[in-house]
XYZ file of C-alpha atoms in Angstrom:
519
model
C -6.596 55.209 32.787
C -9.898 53.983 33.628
C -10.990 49.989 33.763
C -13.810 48.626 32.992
C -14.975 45.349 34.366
C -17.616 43.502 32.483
C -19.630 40.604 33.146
C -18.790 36.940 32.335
C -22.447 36.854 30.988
C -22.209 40.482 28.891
C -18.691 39.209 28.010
C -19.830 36.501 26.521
C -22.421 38.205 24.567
C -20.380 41.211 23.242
C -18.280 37.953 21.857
C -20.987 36.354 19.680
C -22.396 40.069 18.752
C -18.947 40.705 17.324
C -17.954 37.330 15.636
C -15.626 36.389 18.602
C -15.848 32.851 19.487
C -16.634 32.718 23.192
C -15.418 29.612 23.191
C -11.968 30.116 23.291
C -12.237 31.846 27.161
C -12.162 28.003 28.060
C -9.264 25.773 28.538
C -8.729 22.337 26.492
C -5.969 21.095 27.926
C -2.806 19.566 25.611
C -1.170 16.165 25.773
C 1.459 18.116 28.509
C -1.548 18.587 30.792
C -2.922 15.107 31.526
C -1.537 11.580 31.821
C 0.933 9.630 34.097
C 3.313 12.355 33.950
C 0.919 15.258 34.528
C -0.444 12.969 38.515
C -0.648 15.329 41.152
C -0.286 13.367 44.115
C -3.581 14.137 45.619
C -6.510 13.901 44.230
C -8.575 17.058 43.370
C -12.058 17.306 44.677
C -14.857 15.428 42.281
C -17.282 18.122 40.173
C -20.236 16.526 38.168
C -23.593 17.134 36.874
C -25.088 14.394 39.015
C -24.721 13.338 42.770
C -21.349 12.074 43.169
C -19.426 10.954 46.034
C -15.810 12.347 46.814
C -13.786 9.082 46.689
C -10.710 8.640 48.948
C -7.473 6.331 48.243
C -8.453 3.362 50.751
C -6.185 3.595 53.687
C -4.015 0.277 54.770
C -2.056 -0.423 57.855
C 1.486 0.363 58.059
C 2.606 -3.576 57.907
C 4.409 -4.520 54.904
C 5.888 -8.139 53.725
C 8.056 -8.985 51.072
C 7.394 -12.236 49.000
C 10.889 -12.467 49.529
C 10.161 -13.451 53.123
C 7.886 -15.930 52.197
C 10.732 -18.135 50.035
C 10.039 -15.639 46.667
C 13.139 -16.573 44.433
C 13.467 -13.744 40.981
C 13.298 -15.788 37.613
C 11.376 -18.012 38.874
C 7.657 -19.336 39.215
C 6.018 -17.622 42.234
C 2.662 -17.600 42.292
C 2.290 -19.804 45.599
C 4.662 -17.581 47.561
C 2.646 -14.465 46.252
C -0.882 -15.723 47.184
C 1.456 -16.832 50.949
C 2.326 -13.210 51.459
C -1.272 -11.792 50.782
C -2.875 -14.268 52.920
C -0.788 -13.513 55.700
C -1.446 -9.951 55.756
C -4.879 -10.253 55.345
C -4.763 -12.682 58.327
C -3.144 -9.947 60.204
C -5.827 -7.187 59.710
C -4.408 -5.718 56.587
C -1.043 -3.771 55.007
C 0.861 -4.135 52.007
C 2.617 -6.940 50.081
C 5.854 -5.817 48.194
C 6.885 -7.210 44.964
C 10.433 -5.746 45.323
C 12.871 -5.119 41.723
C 13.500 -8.222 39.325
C 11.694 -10.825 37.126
C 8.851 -12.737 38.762
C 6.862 -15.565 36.980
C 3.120 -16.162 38.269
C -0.241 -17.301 37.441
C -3.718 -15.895 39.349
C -3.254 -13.772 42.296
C -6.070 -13.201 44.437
C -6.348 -10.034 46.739
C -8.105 -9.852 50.163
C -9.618 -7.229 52.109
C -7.210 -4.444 53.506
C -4.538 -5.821 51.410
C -2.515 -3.727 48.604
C -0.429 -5.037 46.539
C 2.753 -3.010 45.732
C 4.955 -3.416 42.634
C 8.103 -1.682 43.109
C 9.961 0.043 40.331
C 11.966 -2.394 38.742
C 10.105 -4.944 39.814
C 8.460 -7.141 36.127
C 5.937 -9.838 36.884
C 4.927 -12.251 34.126
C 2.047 -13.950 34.198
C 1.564 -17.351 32.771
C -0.572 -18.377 29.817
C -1.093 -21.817 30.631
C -4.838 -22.617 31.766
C -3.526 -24.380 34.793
C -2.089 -21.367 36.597
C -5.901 -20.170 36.690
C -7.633 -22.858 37.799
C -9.607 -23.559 40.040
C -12.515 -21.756 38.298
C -14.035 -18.887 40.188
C -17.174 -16.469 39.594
C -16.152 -14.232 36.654
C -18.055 -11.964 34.035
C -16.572 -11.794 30.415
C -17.784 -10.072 27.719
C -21.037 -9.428 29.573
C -22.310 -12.904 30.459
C -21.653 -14.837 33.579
C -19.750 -17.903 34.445
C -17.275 -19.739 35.987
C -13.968 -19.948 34.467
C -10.154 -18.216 35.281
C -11.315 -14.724 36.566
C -8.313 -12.506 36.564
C -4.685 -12.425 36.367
C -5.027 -10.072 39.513
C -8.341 -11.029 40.863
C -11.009 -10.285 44.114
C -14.085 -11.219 44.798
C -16.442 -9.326 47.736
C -13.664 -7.823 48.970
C -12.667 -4.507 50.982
C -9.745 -2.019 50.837
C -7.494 -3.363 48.129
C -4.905 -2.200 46.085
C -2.943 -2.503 43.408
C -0.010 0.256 43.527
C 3.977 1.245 42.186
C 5.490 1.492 39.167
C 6.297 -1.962 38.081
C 5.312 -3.660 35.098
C 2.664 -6.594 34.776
C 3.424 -8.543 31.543
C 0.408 -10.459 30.370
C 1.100 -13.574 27.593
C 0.022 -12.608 25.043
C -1.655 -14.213 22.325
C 0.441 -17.517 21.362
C -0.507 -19.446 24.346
C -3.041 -21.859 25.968
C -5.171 -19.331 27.261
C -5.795 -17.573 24.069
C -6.395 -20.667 21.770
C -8.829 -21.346 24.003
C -10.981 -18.654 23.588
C -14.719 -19.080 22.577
C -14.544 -16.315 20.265
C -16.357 -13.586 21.656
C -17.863 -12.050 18.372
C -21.053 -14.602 18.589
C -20.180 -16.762 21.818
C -23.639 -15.382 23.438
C -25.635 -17.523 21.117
C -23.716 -20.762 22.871
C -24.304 -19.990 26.339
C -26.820 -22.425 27.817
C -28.745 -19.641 30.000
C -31.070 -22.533 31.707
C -28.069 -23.054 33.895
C -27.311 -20.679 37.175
C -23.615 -19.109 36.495
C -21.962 -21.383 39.202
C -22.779 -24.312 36.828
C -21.517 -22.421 33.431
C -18.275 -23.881 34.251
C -15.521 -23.082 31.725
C -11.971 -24.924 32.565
C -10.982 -25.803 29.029
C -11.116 -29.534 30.674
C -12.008 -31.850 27.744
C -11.239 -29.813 24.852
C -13.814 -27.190 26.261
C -13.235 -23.396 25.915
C -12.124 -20.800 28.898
C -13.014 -16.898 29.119
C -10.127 -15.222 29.063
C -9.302 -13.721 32.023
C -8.943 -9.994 32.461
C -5.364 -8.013 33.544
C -6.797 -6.452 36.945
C -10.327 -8.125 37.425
C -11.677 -7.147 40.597
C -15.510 -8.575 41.132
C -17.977 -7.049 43.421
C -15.447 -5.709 45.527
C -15.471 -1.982 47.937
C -12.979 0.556 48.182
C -10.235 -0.177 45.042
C -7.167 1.215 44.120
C -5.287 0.573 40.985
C -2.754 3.071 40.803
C 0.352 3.851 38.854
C 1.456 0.270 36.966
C 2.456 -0.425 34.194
C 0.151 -3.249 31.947
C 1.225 -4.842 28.938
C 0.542 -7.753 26.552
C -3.132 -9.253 28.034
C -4.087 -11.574 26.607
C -7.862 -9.590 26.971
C -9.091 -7.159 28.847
C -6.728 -4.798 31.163
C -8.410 -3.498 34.003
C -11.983 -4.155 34.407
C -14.008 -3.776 37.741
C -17.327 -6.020 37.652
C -19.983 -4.858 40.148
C -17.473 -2.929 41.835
C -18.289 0.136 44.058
C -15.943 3.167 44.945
C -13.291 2.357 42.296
C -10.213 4.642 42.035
C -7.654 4.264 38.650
C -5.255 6.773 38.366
C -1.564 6.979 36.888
C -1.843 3.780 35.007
C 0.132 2.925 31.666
C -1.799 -0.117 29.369
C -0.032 -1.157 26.105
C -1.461 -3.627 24.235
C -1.279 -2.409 20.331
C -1.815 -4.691 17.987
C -3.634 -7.569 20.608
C -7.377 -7.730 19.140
C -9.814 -7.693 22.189
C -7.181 -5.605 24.445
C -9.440 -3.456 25.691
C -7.564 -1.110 28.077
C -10.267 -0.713 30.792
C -13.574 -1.586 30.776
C -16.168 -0.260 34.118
C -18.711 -2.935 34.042
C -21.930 -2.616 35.761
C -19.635 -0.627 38.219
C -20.363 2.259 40.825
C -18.826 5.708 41.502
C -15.358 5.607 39.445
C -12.677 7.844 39.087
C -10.580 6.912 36.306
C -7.641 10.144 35.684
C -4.169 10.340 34.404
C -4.021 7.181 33.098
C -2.310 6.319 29.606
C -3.811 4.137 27.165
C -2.432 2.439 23.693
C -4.238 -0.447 22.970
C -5.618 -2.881 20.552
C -9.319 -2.188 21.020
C -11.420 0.411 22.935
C -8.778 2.367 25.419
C -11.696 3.236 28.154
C -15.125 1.547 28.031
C -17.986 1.852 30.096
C -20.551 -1.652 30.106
C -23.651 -2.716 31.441
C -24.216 -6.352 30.646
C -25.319 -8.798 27.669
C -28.312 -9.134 25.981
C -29.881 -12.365 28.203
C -27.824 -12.530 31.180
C -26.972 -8.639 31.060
C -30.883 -8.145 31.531
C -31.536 -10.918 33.956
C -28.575 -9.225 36.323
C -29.833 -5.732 35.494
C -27.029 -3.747 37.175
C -26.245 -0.316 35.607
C -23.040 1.719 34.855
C -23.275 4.390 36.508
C -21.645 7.656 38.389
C -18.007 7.944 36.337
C -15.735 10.749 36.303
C -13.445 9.982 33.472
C -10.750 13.080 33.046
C -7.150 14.038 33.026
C -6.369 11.358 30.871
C -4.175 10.691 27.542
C -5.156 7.962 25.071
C -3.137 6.750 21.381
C -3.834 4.405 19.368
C -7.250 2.428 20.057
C -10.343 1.851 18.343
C -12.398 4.843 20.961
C -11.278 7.389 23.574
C -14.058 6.511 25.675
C -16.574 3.942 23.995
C -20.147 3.370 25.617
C -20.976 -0.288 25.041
C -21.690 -2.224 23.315
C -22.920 -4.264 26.040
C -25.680 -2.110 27.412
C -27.915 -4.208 29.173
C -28.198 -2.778 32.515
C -27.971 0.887 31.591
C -24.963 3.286 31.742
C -25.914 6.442 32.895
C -24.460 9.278 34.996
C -21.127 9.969 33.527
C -18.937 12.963 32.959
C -15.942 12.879 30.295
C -14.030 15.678 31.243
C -10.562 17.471 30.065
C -9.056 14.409 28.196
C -6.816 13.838 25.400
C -7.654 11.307 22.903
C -5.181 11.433 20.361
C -4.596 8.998 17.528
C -7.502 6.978 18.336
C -10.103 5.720 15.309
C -13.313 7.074 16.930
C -13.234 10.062 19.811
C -16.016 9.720 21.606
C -17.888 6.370 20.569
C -21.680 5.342 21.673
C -21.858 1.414 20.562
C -24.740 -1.399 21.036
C -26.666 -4.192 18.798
C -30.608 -4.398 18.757
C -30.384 -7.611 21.084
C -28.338 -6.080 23.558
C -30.837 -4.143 25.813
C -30.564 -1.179 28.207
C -28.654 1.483 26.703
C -26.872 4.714 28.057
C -28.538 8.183 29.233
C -27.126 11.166 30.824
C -23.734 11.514 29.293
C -21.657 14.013 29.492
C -18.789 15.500 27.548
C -16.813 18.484 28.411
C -13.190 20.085 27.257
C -11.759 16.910 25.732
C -9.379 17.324 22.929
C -9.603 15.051 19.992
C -7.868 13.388 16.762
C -9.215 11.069 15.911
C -8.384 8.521 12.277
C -12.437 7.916 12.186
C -15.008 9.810 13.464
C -14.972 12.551 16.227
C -17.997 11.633 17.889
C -19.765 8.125 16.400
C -23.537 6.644 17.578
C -23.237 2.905 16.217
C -26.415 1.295 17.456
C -26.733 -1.491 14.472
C -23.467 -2.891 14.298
C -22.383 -5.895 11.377
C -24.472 -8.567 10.213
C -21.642 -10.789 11.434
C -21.970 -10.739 14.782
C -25.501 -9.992 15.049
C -27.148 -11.288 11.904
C -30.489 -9.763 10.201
C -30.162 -7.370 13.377
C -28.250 -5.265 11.444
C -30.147 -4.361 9.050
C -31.439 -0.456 9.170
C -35.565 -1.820 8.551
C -37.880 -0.710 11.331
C -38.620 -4.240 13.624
C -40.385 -4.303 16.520
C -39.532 -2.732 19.570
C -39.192 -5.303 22.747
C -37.349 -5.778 26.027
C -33.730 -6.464 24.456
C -33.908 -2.818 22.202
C -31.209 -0.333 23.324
C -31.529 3.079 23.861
C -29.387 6.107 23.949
C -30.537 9.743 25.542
C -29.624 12.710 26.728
C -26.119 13.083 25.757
C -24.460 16.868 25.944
C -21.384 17.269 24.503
C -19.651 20.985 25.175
C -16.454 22.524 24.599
C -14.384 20.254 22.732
C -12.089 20.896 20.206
C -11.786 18.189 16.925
C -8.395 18.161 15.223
C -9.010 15.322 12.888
C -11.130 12.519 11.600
C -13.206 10.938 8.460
C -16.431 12.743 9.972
C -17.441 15.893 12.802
C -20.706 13.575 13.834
C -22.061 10.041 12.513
C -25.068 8.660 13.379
C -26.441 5.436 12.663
C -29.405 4.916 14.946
C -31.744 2.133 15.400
C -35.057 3.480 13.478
C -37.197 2.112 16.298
C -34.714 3.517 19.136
C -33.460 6.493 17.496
C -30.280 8.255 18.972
C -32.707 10.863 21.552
C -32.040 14.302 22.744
C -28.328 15.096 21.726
C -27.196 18.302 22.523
C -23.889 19.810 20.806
C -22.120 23.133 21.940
C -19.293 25.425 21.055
C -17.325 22.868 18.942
C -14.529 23.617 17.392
C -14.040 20.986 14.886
C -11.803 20.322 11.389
C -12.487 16.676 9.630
C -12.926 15.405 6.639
C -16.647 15.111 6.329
C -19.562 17.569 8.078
C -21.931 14.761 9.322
C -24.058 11.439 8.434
C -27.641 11.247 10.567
C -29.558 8.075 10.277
C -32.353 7.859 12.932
C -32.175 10.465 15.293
C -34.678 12.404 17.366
C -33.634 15.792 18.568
C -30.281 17.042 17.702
C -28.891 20.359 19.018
C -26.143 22.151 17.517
C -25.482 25.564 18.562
C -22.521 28.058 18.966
C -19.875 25.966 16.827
C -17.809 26.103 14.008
C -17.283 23.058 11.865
C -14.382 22.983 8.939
C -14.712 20.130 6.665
C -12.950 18.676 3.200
C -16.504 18.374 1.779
C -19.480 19.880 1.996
C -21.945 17.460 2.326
C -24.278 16.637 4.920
C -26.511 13.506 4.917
C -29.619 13.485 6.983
C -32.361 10.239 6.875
C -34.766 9.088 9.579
C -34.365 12.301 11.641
C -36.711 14.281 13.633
C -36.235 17.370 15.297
C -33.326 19.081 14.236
C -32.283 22.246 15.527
C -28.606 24.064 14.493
C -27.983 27.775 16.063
C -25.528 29.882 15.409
C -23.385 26.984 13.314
C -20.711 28.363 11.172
C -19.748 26.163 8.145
C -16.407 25.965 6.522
C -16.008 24.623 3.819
C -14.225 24.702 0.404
C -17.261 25.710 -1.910
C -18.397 28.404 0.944
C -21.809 26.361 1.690
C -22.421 23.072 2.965
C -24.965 21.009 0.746
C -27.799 18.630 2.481
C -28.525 15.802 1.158
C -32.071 15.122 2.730
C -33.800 11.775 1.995
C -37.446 12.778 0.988
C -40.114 11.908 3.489
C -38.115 10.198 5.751
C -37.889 13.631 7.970
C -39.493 15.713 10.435
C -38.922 19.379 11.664
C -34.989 20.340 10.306
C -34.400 23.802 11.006
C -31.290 25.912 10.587
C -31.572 29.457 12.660
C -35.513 28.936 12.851
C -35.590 28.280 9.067
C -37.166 24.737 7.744
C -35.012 22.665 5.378
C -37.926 21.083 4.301
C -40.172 21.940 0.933
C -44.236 22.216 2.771
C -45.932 18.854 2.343
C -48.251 18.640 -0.516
């Protein structure tokens, strides 16, 4: 018997030409193929549509100390024989600082160069929730906006080679404590920032009935060569892990619960450098990865992007996005690749956030072989936000364009399969900073609803097949629409547009206008 051997290319084209999806010759992995349990032990060399470094695990010296040897007693408060242990390894050129099995009680830890920290299996370390285990204030970013206030539970600042490894657990506090009812409420606290002062004299101590920024889980801050690999984080009272002007960041293996704990963000990359974030899983109260840039004032006067991410291999459950862009945008995120994830359970898939007064914005995104199921939408552009955080701003009128208006372009998103949520694709744009150049390809994608487009300018859809409930497809404020090869399936056998009159430019279904000629 004779074989023939075709061509990937001809292959691919004897698929369309007979109805077969092409798109199935490409692997979406399952919730068996990424996460914690899924960690290869090395790590696999970086791929990406952009320049990217290959990142290596930062390499420590083979001296290790217990805080056991430095007077460490289980069950009980231990944050000065901690902060012992890491100075004097860092004093000795570097190595590792073991946090060996039991219950440990702490406040802020502070990491130095060529340090790791290593929490052993077994090993639970609870950190307090009292303002005093944080204090003295150091140089932080929350939420965007600079100041001084409690940092991190595990903090750094300019340092090189450190690490956070093992499979212990970090317990945060939770919400019914100091620390959290002295929060300034970070819907609106922007608008109370007094941005005449430098950050060093923002000082937030909650001295004098005054408020604190929460402090983040893992907060390193304009640190080199990071590891954060394999703990376990639950109950922060904020933010989990989140690098701040960070470069060469590695988080892999990781486990952050914090369901039902509003603001528990499980890791947010802010204004952070070439990242590799895979097999981590995430359950969490608010966005389980998140990619920032800055705030609005501040975010702009810093002007430090987001930028060079390879987010893959990893599992997500409950949150409010799989990987959410914003909405702090101010210093640009750009450069990153979404690749061979699981998002499963969470209310949006793949989420692109930011407010009018925000700035910056988000170009160059890309997302490839993810799997999602989302409760919302699959993929969501939510550029307006609510009138109660952001006021008038909200409001979908065209204002002027200026300094703080966000923008997002060029974003491809190819090869992912949709298994669930309220809509395939919503768009709410801003009308004078329309969603720009969004391409979609071979989607495979069952939801409730086909799509919503406010304010967009160039959409691509080619090669797919969308399933919904209903048929209907809402388009306002959009120029330049272009679907290819798009198979509809729906219940009455056609999808129905609903096209606001005069509001649109140039829709076209396989080189056919949807639009009646202009009078």
């Amino acid at each position: 018997m004779k074989t023939t051997i075709v061509s990937k290319p001809l292959f691919i084209l004897i698929c369309l030409f007979f109805g077969v999806s092409a798109f199935a010759q490409v692997h979406i992995p399952t919730a068996e193929e990424v996460g914690p349990a899924a960690m290869p032990n090395t790590i696999a060399p970086i791929n990406a549509p952009f320049d990217m470094p290959q990142l290596q695990r930062p390499v420590f010296p083979d001296y290790q100390l217990s805080i056991t040897k430095m007077g460490a007693k289980k069950g009980k408060f231990v944050r000065q024989q901690i902060q012992a242990a890491i100075d004097a390894v860092a004093a000795k050129g570097g190595g590792t600082v073991v946090i060996p099995k039991g219950d440990w009680y702490t406040g802020r830890i502070e990491l130095k160069s060529n340090v790791c920290l290593h929490v052993e299996e077994g090993a639970n370390v609870y950190f307090s929730g009292d303002v005093k285990d944080y204090l003295p204030v150091v140089f932080t970013r929350s939420a965007g906006i600079e100041a001084m206030s409690c940092g991190a539970m595990i903090y750094a600042y300019k340092q090189r080679n450190i690490g956070i490894t093992g499979t212990g657990h970090l317990i945060g506090p939770g919400r019914d404590c100091e620390l959290w009812h002295k929060n300034p409420g970070y819907g609106s606290f922007d608008s109370r920032v007094n941005y005449d002062l430098p950050p060093t004299e923002r000082i937030y101590d909650g001295h004098d009935s005054t408020c604190v920024y929460l402090p983040t889980f893992i907060g390193p801050v304009a640190c080199q060569n990071v590891l954060i690999e394999g703990v376990d984080l639950t109950q922060c009272v904020f933010w989990n892990i989140v690098p701040t002007y960070c470069d060469s960041v590695i988080i892999r293996g990781t486990k952050v619960h914090s369901v039902g704990l509003p603001m528990g963000d499980g890791m947010d990359i802010e204004s952070s450098r070439n990242v590799l974030i895979e097999y981590n899983f995430l359950e969490t109260g608010d966005d389980n990865i998140t990619i920032k840039a800055g705030r609005g004032i501040d975010g702009m006067r810093v002007h430090r992007p987001c930028e060079n991410l390879i987010i893959r291999k990893n599992l997500t459950a409950i949150g409010h996005g799989g990987v959410t862009c914003g909405s702090e945008t101010a210093g640009m995120i750009r450069d990153i690749y979404v690749h061979d994830n699981v998002f499963q359970g969470t209310s949006v898939g793949l989420r692109f956030k930011t407010r009018r007064p925000r700035g910056g914005g988000g170009e160059n995104l890309y997302y490839e072989r993810n799997r999602i199921k989302a409760a919302k939408e699959a993929i969501s552009f939510d550029m307006l936000g609510a009138a109660i955080y952001v006021g008038g701003l909200s409001a979908r009128v065209p204002m002027d364009f200026d300094r703080f208006t966000p923008a997002y372009r060029n974003v491809f998103i190819r090869d992912n399969i949709i298994e669930g949520g309220t809509y395939f694709l919503k768009v709410n744009g801003i009308p004078e900073s329309p969603a720009r150049n969004v391409t979609i390809e071979r989607i495979q994608s069952h939801t409730k609803r086909l799509m919503l487009l406010h304010d967009l300018n160039m959409l691509t859809i080619r090669d797919s097949e969308l399933t919904a409930d209903e048929a209907e497809i809402e388009v306002s404020g959009v120029r330049n629409l272009y679907l290819e090869n798009v198979n509809f399936k729906v219940p009455s056998g056609k999808e129905v547009w609903k096209i606001e009159p005069d509001s649109n430019e140039n829709l076209f279904i396989n080189g056919k206008s949807m639009l009646l000629p202009k009078k």
